[in-house]
Structure formats: structure tokens, C-alpha cells
Short mmCIF file of C-alpha atoms in Angstrom, two decimals:
data_model
loop_
_atom_site.label_atom_id
_atom_site.label_comp_id
_atom_site.label_asym_id
_atom_site.label_seq_id
_atom_site.Cartn_x
_atom_site.Cartn_y
_atom_site.Cartn_z
CA ARG A 454 -0.01 0.01 -0.01
CA ALA A 455 1.30 3.41 -0.93
CA SER A 456 2.35 5.65 1.96
CA LEU A 457 0.17 8.49 0.84
CA ASP A 458 -3.46 8.21 -0.13
CA LEU A 459 -3.76 10.47 -3.15
CA GLN A 460 -7.52 10.30 -3.36
CA GLU A 461 -7.65 11.61 0.23
CA CYS A 462 -5.15 14.27 -0.82
CA ALA A 463 -7.35 15.47 -3.64
CA SER A 464 -10.34 15.53 -1.31
CA ARG A 465 -8.65 17.39 1.51
CA TYR A 466 -6.88 20.02 -0.65
CA PRO A 467 -9.23 20.96 -3.52
CA ALA A 468 -7.39 24.23 -4.10
CA TYR A 469 -4.37 22.26 -5.24
CA ILE A 470 -6.45 20.37 -7.76
CA GLY A 471 -7.90 23.64 -9.07
CA TYR A 472 -4.44 25.15 -9.48
CA LEU A 473 -2.95 22.15 -11.32
CA ASP A 474 -5.99 21.66 -13.49
CA ARG A 475 -5.57 25.27 -14.77
CA LYS A 476 -1.91 24.55 -15.59
CA PHE A 477 -2.56 21.39 -17.53
CA GLY A 478 -5.92 22.07 -19.08
CA ASN A 479 -4.57 23.06 -22.52
CA ARG A 480 -1.01 21.89 -22.73
CA THR A 481 0.26 20.72 -26.19
CA ILE A 482 2.53 17.68 -26.33
CA ASP A 483 5.94 18.28 -27.96
CA PRO A 484 7.16 14.89 -29.18
CA GLY A 485 10.67 16.29 -29.86
CA GLY A 486 12.16 15.18 -26.62
CA GLU A 487 11.68 14.65 -22.88
CA THR A 488 12.60 18.15 -21.78
CA GLN A 489 12.92 21.67 -23.14
CA ARG A 490 16.37 21.35 -24.61
CA ASP A 491 16.64 24.97 -25.69
CA ARG A 492 16.45 26.31 -22.15
CA HIS A 493 20.16 26.21 -21.40
CA THR A 494 20.00 29.03 -18.85
CA ASP A 495 17.75 27.04 -16.62
CA GLY A 496 18.57 24.48 -13.97
CA GLU A 497 17.90 20.81 -14.58
CA PHE A 498 17.02 18.23 -11.93
CA ARG A 499 16.30 14.55 -12.07
CA ILE A 500 14.04 12.24 -10.09
CA ARG A 501 15.57 8.79 -10.15
CA GLN A 502 14.71 5.38 -8.82
CA LEU A 503 17.73 3.61 -7.24
CA PRO A 504 18.37 -0.15 -7.46
CA ASN A 505 17.18 -0.55 -3.87
CA GLY A 506 13.80 1.02 -4.78
CA SER A 507 14.28 4.36 -3.10
CA VAL A 508 13.53 7.52 -5.07
CA VAL A 509 15.88 10.57 -5.05
CA PHE A 510 15.96 14.10 -6.33
CA GLU A 511 19.32 15.16 -7.90
CA VAL A 512 20.96 18.17 -9.57
CA VAL A 513 21.82 17.56 -13.22
CA ARG A 514 22.70 21.12 -14.23
CA ARG A 515 23.05 24.10 -11.96
CA ASN A 516 21.19 27.31 -12.65
CA PRO A 517 23.53 30.30 -12.64
CA MET A 518 20.72 32.51 -11.25
CA MET A 519 20.20 30.29 -8.24
CA HIS A 520 23.03 30.28 -5.75
CA GLY A 521 24.22 27.08 -4.17
CA GLN A 522 22.50 27.42 -0.80
CA LYS A 523 19.06 27.81 -2.39
CA MET A 524 19.70 24.82 -4.60
CA GLU A 525 21.00 22.80 -1.65
CA TYR A 526 17.88 23.60 0.44
CA LEU A 527 15.62 22.71 -2.50
CA VAL A 528 17.29 19.34 -2.96
CA THR A 529 17.17 18.65 0.75
CA TYR A 530 13.55 19.51 0.94
CA MET A 531 12.51 17.47 -2.08
CA ASN A 532 14.36 14.46 -0.86
CA SER A 533 12.73 14.66 2.50
CA VAL A 534 9.35 14.35 0.68
CA LEU A 535 10.56 11.48 -1.49
CA ARG A 536 11.92 9.61 1.54
CA ARG A 537 8.46 9.68 3.02
CA HIS A 538 6.46 8.93 -0.11
CA GLY A 539 8.71 8.06 -3.03
CA ASP A 540 6.95 4.71 -3.33
CA VAL A 541 3.98 6.53 -4.84
CA LEU A 542 6.08 7.35 -7.91
CA ARG A 543 7.64 3.94 -8.57
CA PRO A 544 4.87 2.73 -10.99
CA PHE A 545 5.24 5.96 -12.99
CA LEU A 546 8.98 5.90 -13.00
CA ASP A 547 9.02 2.25 -14.14
CA LYS A 548 7.33 3.36 -17.32
CA LEU A 549 9.98 6.07 -17.87
CA GLY A 550 13.09 3.95 -17.45
CA GLY A 551 13.42 4.79 -13.75
CA ARG A 552 14.28 8.47 -14.17
CA VAL A 553 12.77 11.75 -15.36
CA LYS A 554 14.13 15.30 -15.74
CA LEU A 555 12.59 18.63 -14.57
CA CYS A 556 13.72 22.04 -15.83
CA TRP A 557 13.96 24.74 -13.21
CA ARG A 558 13.79 28.56 -13.61
CA GLY A 559 16.16 30.41 -11.37
CA ALA A 560 15.31 33.40 -9.16
CA ASP A 561 14.95 36.01 -11.88
CA ASN A 562 14.99 34.00 -15.10
CA PRO A 563 12.16 34.70 -17.53
CA PHE A 564 8.89 32.79 -17.49
CA SER A 565 8.57 30.21 -20.26
CA LYS A 566 5.33 31.68 -21.78
CA THR A 567 4.53 28.56 -23.69
CA ARG A 568 1.96 25.80 -23.27
CA THR A 569 3.88 23.50 -25.62
CA GLY A 570 5.95 20.66 -24.15
CA LEU A 571 6.89 20.03 -20.62
CA PRO A 572 6.43 22.82 -18.12
CA LEU A 573 9.18 24.86 -16.51
CA HIS A 574 9.27 24.85 -12.68
CA GLY A 575 9.99 27.74 -10.26
CA TRP A 576 9.23 29.25 -6.88
CA SER A 577 6.19 30.95 -8.59
CA SER A 578 4.30 30.35 -11.77
CA ASP A 579 3.82 32.88 -14.57
CA PRO A 580 0.80 35.08 -15.05
CA ILE A 581 -0.48 33.13 -18.05
CA HIS A 582 -0.28 29.86 -16.12
CA THR A 583 2.29 27.88 -18.04
CA ASP A 584 5.13 27.43 -15.44
CA ILE A 585 4.50 25.33 -12.33
CA SER A 586 5.11 26.61 -8.81
CA ILE A 587 7.06 24.34 -6.43
CA PRO A 588 7.59 25.07 -2.70
CA ASP A 589 10.56 27.40 -2.42
CA PHE A 590 13.76 26.82 -0.50
CA THR A 591 12.52 28.75 2.59
CA PHE A 592 10.42 25.76 3.52
CA GLN A 593 13.68 23.98 4.26
CA GLU A 594 15.63 26.93 5.83
CA TYR A 595 15.28 30.68 5.66
CA GLU A 596 18.17 32.34 7.49
CA GLU A 597 16.51 35.78 7.10
CA VAL A 598 14.14 34.84 9.89
CA ARG A 599 17.10 34.94 12.33
CA SER A 600 15.38 32.93 15.04
CA VAL A 601 18.56 32.60 17.03
CA ARG A 602 18.49 36.34 17.75
CA VAL A 603 15.21 35.82 19.59
CA ASN A 604 16.11 32.61 21.41
CA ARG A 605 19.55 31.10 21.30
CA SER A 606 18.10 27.59 21.36
CA TRP A 607 16.20 28.21 18.09
CA ARG A 608 18.82 27.03 15.68
CA SER A 609 16.47 26.04 12.87
CA ASN A 610 14.67 28.46 10.52
CA SER A 611 12.73 25.86 8.73
CA TRP A 612 9.11 26.54 8.00
CA ARG A 613 8.01 23.70 10.21
CA ALA A 614 10.05 24.96 13.21
CA VAL A 615 9.14 28.62 12.76
CA SER A 616 5.44 27.98 12.25
CA GLU A 617 5.19 25.91 15.39
CA ARG A 618 6.86 28.71 17.41
CA LEU A 619 4.54 31.35 15.96
CA LEU A 620 1.56 29.50 17.48
CA ALA A 621 2.75 30.48 20.91
CA VAL A 622 3.03 34.17 20.14
CA LYS A 623 0.34 36.23 21.85
CA GLN A 624 -1.36 38.66 19.52
CA ASP A 625 -1.39 41.67 21.89
CA ARG A 626 -0.64 44.64 19.65
CA ARG A 627 -3.83 46.17 18.27
CA GLY A 628 -2.66 47.80 15.12
CA PHE A 629 -1.10 47.37 11.60
CA VAL A 630 2.48 46.28 11.06
CA TRP A 631 4.64 45.76 8.00
CA ARG A 632 8.37 45.80 7.18
CA GLY A 633 9.98 45.62 3.79
CA ARG A 634 13.20 46.50 2.01
CA PRO A 635 13.17 49.86 0.26
CA ASP A 636 14.95 48.53 -2.88
CA PHE A 637 12.18 46.12 -3.70
CA PRO A 638 9.15 46.77 -5.97
CA ALA A 639 7.69 50.28 -6.12
CA GLN A 640 4.41 49.06 -4.66
CA ARG A 641 6.17 48.86 -1.27
CA ARG A 642 7.28 52.44 -1.25
CA ALA A 643 3.90 53.51 -2.59
CA LEU A 644 2.13 51.70 0.25
CA VAL A 645 4.29 53.35 2.92
CA GLU A 646 3.67 56.82 1.45
CA ARG A 647 -0.09 56.26 1.11
CA ILE A 648 -0.59 54.86 4.60
CA LYS A 649 0.96 57.91 6.21
CA LYS A 650 -2.28 59.92 5.53
CA VAL A 651 -5.31 57.84 6.66
CA PRO A 652 -8.61 59.54 5.67
CA ALA A 653 -10.30 61.41 8.46
CA ARG A 654 -13.48 59.31 8.11
CA LEU A 655 -11.50 56.20 9.14
CA ALA A 656 -9.93 57.78 12.27
CA PRO A 657 -12.72 56.81 14.72
CA LEU A 658 -12.85 53.23 13.50
CA LEU A 659 -9.03 52.95 13.58
CA ALA A 660 -8.96 54.31 17.13
CA GLN A 661 -11.59 51.77 18.19
CA VAL A 662 -10.24 48.60 16.57
CA ALA A 663 -6.52 49.34 16.04
CA PRO A 664 -5.62 51.97 18.65
CA GLU A 665 -1.86 51.36 18.24
CA GLY A 666 -2.15 52.72 14.76
CA ILE A 667 0.03 51.95 11.74
CA ASN A 668 3.62 50.77 12.09
CA VAL A 669 4.73 50.44 8.45
CA LYS A 670 8.23 51.13 7.15
CA THR A 671 10.72 50.23 4.40
CA SER A 672 14.11 50.16 5.99
CA LEU A 673 17.23 48.11 6.26
CA VAL A 674 17.89 49.62 9.69
CA ASP A 675 14.60 49.60 11.60
CA ARG A 676 13.96 45.87 11.14
CA MET A 677 11.44 43.81 13.17
CA ASN A 678 11.72 40.03 13.45
CA ILE A 679 8.79 37.88 12.35
CA TYR A 680 8.05 36.85 15.98
CA GLU A 681 7.62 40.46 16.99
CA GLN A 682 5.53 41.24 13.89
CA CYS A 683 3.31 38.28 14.74
CA ARG A 684 2.02 40.13 17.81
CA TRP A 685 0.14 42.64 15.67
CA THR A 686 -3.46 42.07 14.62
CA PHE A 687 -3.18 43.42 11.06
CA THR A 688 -0.48 43.26 8.47
CA PHE A 689 0.12 43.93 4.81
CA TYR A 690 1.60 41.58 2.23
CA VAL A 691 3.30 43.10 -0.76
CA PRO A 692 4.81 40.62 -3.34
CA GLY A 693 8.47 40.49 -3.99
CA PHE A 694 10.06 39.43 -7.23
CA HIS A 695 9.72 35.67 -7.25
CA TYR A 696 8.47 34.07 -3.96
CA SER A 697 6.51 35.21 -0.98
CA ALA A 698 8.79 34.23 1.93
CA SER A 699 6.95 36.18 4.59
CA LEU A 700 3.35 35.46 3.60
CA LYS A 701 3.21 31.98 5.05
CA TYR A 702 4.42 33.30 8.43
CA LYS A 703 1.67 35.93 8.47
CA LEU A 704 -0.91 33.22 7.83
CA ALA A 705 0.57 31.02 10.58
CA CYS A 706 0.38 33.94 12.97
CA GLY A 707 -3.33 34.23 12.46
CA GLN A 708 -2.96 37.81 11.36
CA THR A 709 -5.50 39.62 9.19
CA VAL A 710 -3.62 40.02 5.96
CA LEU A 711 -4.22 42.81 3.54
CA PHE A 712 -2.60 41.43 0.38
CA VAL A 713 -1.50 43.90 -2.30
CA LYS A 714 -1.93 42.14 -5.64
CA ASP A 715 0.92 41.74 -8.09
CA THR A 716 0.90 43.07 -11.67
CA PRO A 717 1.24 41.00 -13.68
CA LYS A 718 -0.11 38.39 -11.27
CA SER A 719 2.31 35.53 -10.66
CA GLU A 720 1.11 32.80 -8.34
CA GLU A 721 2.52 30.34 -5.84
CA PHE A 722 1.25 26.81 -5.34
CA PHE A 723 -1.03 27.61 -2.44
CA TYR A 724 -2.58 30.84 -3.69
CA ASP A 725 -5.84 29.19 -4.71
CA ALA A 726 -6.48 28.48 -0.99
CA LEU A 727 -6.61 32.29 -0.31
CA LYS A 728 -10.18 33.46 -0.48
CA GLU A 729 -11.25 37.08 -0.60
CA ASP A 730 -13.04 38.23 2.60
CA GLU A 731 -12.69 34.77 4.06
CA ASN A 732 -8.99 34.33 4.97
CA VAL A 733 -7.45 37.39 3.37
CA PHE A 734 -8.33 40.75 2.03
CA PHE A 735 -7.03 41.79 -1.47
CA ILE A 736 -5.88 45.35 -2.41
CA ARG A 737 -5.52 46.30 -6.06
CA SER A 738 -2.02 46.64 -7.33
CA ASP A 739 -2.46 50.38 -7.84
CA LEU A 740 -3.73 50.71 -4.18
CA SER A 741 -6.89 52.38 -5.53
CA ASN A 742 -9.11 50.48 -3.05
CA LEU A 743 -6.69 50.65 -0.09
CA TRP A 744 -8.98 52.61 2.23
CA GLU A 745 -12.10 50.65 1.24
CA VAL A 746 -10.29 47.37 2.10
CA MET A 747 -8.83 48.70 5.31
CA GLU A 748 -12.30 49.84 6.42
CA LYS A 749 -13.73 46.39 5.57
CA ALA A 750 -10.99 44.62 7.55
CA LEU A 751 -11.48 46.94 10.60
CA ARG A 752 -15.23 46.48 10.55
CA ARG A 753 -14.93 42.73 10.26
CA GLN A 754 -12.58 42.66 13.24
CA ALA A 755 -15.01 44.86 15.25
CA ASP A 756 -18.02 42.70 14.40
CA GLN A 757 -16.55 39.17 14.37
CA GLY A 758 -13.26 39.38 16.18
CA PRO A 759 -10.32 37.51 14.67
CA ALA A 760 -12.35 35.37 12.31
CA VAL A 761 -10.36 36.23 9.20
CA GLY A 762 -7.02 35.69 11.02
CA ALA A 763 -8.23 32.33 12.31
CA ALA A 764 -9.17 31.33 8.80
CA ALA A 765 -5.76 32.42 7.60
CA ARG A 766 -4.10 30.25 10.18
CA ARG A 767 -6.16 27.28 9.00
CA VAL A 768 -4.62 27.67 5.53
CA ALA A 769 -1.18 27.38 7.11
CA GLU A 770 -2.22 24.43 9.23
CA THR A 771 -3.73 22.53 6.33
CA TYR A 772 -2.42 23.41 2.91
CA LEU A 773 1.02 24.36 4.19
CA SER A 774 1.41 21.55 6.70
CA GLN A 775 3.86 18.73 5.97
CA HIS A 776 0.95 16.51 4.87
CA GLY A 777 -0.49 19.27 2.64
CA ILE A 778 2.74 19.98 0.89
CA ASP A 779 3.55 16.25 0.50
CA CYS A 780 0.14 15.87 -1.08
CA TYR A 781 0.68 18.76 -3.46
CA LEU A 782 4.03 17.49 -4.75
CA LEU A 783 2.94 13.86 -5.08
CA LEU A 784 -0.31 14.79 -6.73
CA TYR A 785 1.61 16.99 -9.16
CA LEU A 786 4.21 14.46 -10.08
CA SER A 787 1.97 11.38 -10.22
CA HIS A 788 -1.18 12.79 -11.73
CA TYR A 789 0.19 15.56 -13.98
CA TYR A 790 3.89 15.76 -14.70
CA LEU A 791 4.93 12.14 -15.06
CA PRO A 792 1.85 11.15 -17.14
CA LEU A 793 2.65 14.16 -19.43
CA VAL A 794 6.21 12.89 -19.81
CA ASP A 795 4.90 9.44 -20.61
CA ARG A 796 2.50 10.85 -23.29
CA THR A 797 5.36 12.86 -24.69
CA TRP A 798 7.47 9.72 -25.11
CA GLU A 799 4.47 7.91 -26.61
CA ALA A 800 4.21 10.68 -29.26
CA TRP A 801 7.99 10.53 -29.85
CA GLU A 802 7.82 6.73 -30.35
CA ARG A 803 4.92 6.94 -32.90
CA ARG A 804 6.85 9.67 -34.82
CA SER A 805 10.22 8.01 -34.81
CA GLY A 806 9.26 4.35 -34.89
CA SER A 807 11.81 3.79 -32.05
CA ARG A 808 11.53 2.76 -28.46
CA ARG A 809 12.19 5.27 -25.72
CA PRO A 810 15.68 5.02 -24.13
CA GLY A 811 15.99 2.83 -21.06
CA VAL A 812 12.61 1.17 -21.35
#
């Protein structure tokens, strides 16, 4: 019996199925080969079945845009998943000669922008939904969290360790908090400037629900660790260039998140689980509805307490749990990617009249 029940996975995490169905709904098979051979600037990985039956994730070609530590953490994380559930993939790998390659976009490499052939993988997927988002390296270790500065015994900055610690943080600061680097997207600077002048009509509501006001800054000096930020009721999320990093911590904190949308909108693998007015509030990329959304969030807090924050935490506890992420990766590989590779080889065999290598 397989170690992971994929039917149960699909039932428990429908947002993952919705995301993956959109990615694969209209892909065109390219019978020219098993991978996108023209993408020489991208990294290349391999999933391989060893003689003893275990399944491993290996580097084939390093991506120059993805420094060694990020790649190391990616490989470590993927292998931890395959150690738990690699048996799920064996029947699929047997049909593919025991191995299969995956192309990987580095931190700032361009999106593939094609629905032909096998997809490219990255920390986020492209706006027209052709690339596939895979959990980023911060799930394994994210040194920017700097947990040891808060508690010397907190040596790990893995998502699992940090999210468990955040559960114990008391949310006792009634206000808005956000920190971000000033050299990142212009949306961040625009948010900071806009938030300095709250409309007078919102002042009474802000004083009632968030009397500690708005603590929002872009600075490399006035930093605030994620554990301290977690104490605040409300927060903003402004996308970076390629992966969210901080968003999952805000969800785990049970904060009410005001999410400034990206333009163009790239997505990560769990974004379909984020529901407007249920577990997050969305702000347009041009900030044109900032005050409307802020008022809505404040009134919801006044009327229902931390209901939205509690729903945000449930996303972290379900979709971003170890079981949830294991399900996502194994559903993707077994139900989408490996069958597509198999169909690609079948098309190649029909066209060439030859047998696929290694089978």
C-alpha cells in the first residue's frame, strides 16, 4: 500500500487540484524530446529510482541565477518528501526507465510563456499559467528569519520549526504592522507613502479597533523580526520578485492580511487556497481600493473578532502543513507531470518508430 493516499489528498486539498488543472488544461505535447532542450540558462534536476527502490531528487545542471544554498535547500527538501512517499512514484518511474528530468527557472530567469511541451518549474508560476510553482527553499531553511536572535536555542529557521513557534506568540498589539526592503518593488514604497495619511473618516474606527495605529516602514535599519511582527493584529503583504517568503508566516500567525496584488499576477502553489473576505483581503495593485479594504478589515474585526485571522491560520495548518505539501508534490508528479512525460514519449515513439531510451 502506498504511503500517501492520493484520493484523500485530492479531497482534503481541492485548491491544489484547481491550481494544477488550470496549468494542464490546454498543454500541447511536444514529441521532440523529454525536456525543453533549448532552455540552457535554466537548472535541470532529475528524479531517479535507485536499485534498492528508493527515489531521489538530484541536480543535473546548476542554474547560474540560483546560488548554491538555495539549490542545496531545494534538493534537501524534495528528498525529505521522497523519503516519506517516493513509493507513490515507482509505478510511474518504471514506465519512464526509472528516471525523469525537470527544468527549473532560477530566481529572476524569464517565464517560459509557452503551453507546448513540458512545463518549467520555479518558486512561482507565470501570469498566463504555463510554469509550475514548487515550494521554495525557505520551507527547508530561511536564514533571514534569524530565530537565534530571539532565542539562542532556536537554531532552525525551517518553515515547520518557525510556524510551530509562531503558534505560541500572543497577539497583543492592536494595530497594523509591515516591514519591507526599500529597494524592492515600487508598490512597497507607494504603500508606505499612502498609509501615512489615513482619511479622517476612518480615524474613529481605527482608534476603536486598532488603537496602536500603523507601524509600516521600508528600511534596512529599523527591522523587526517575524516573531515580533506576529504580535500585531493586522499586516500587509506586498509581493517580492519571485516568492512570498513572509506570507506563510503571516498566515501562521493568524494575522488579518491585507494582500496587495501583483501586476502581472504571478502565483505560488497555495494561492488558490486564499479566499477574498474569508481568510485574506485583497488590495488592487495600484492601491486604488486601499482605504475601502482597510475599512472592511477593521469592521470585520469589530463585528466578528479575529475570524479572518483564524481562517488564515487554518490555511497554514492545512495546505502548508507537511501533509498538505507532500500531497501537493505527489499529486503534481503522479497525476500531472509524469503522465505528461509518458505521453510525450509515446508521441515520440509513434513519430520516430523507435523505443524510448531505457525502457
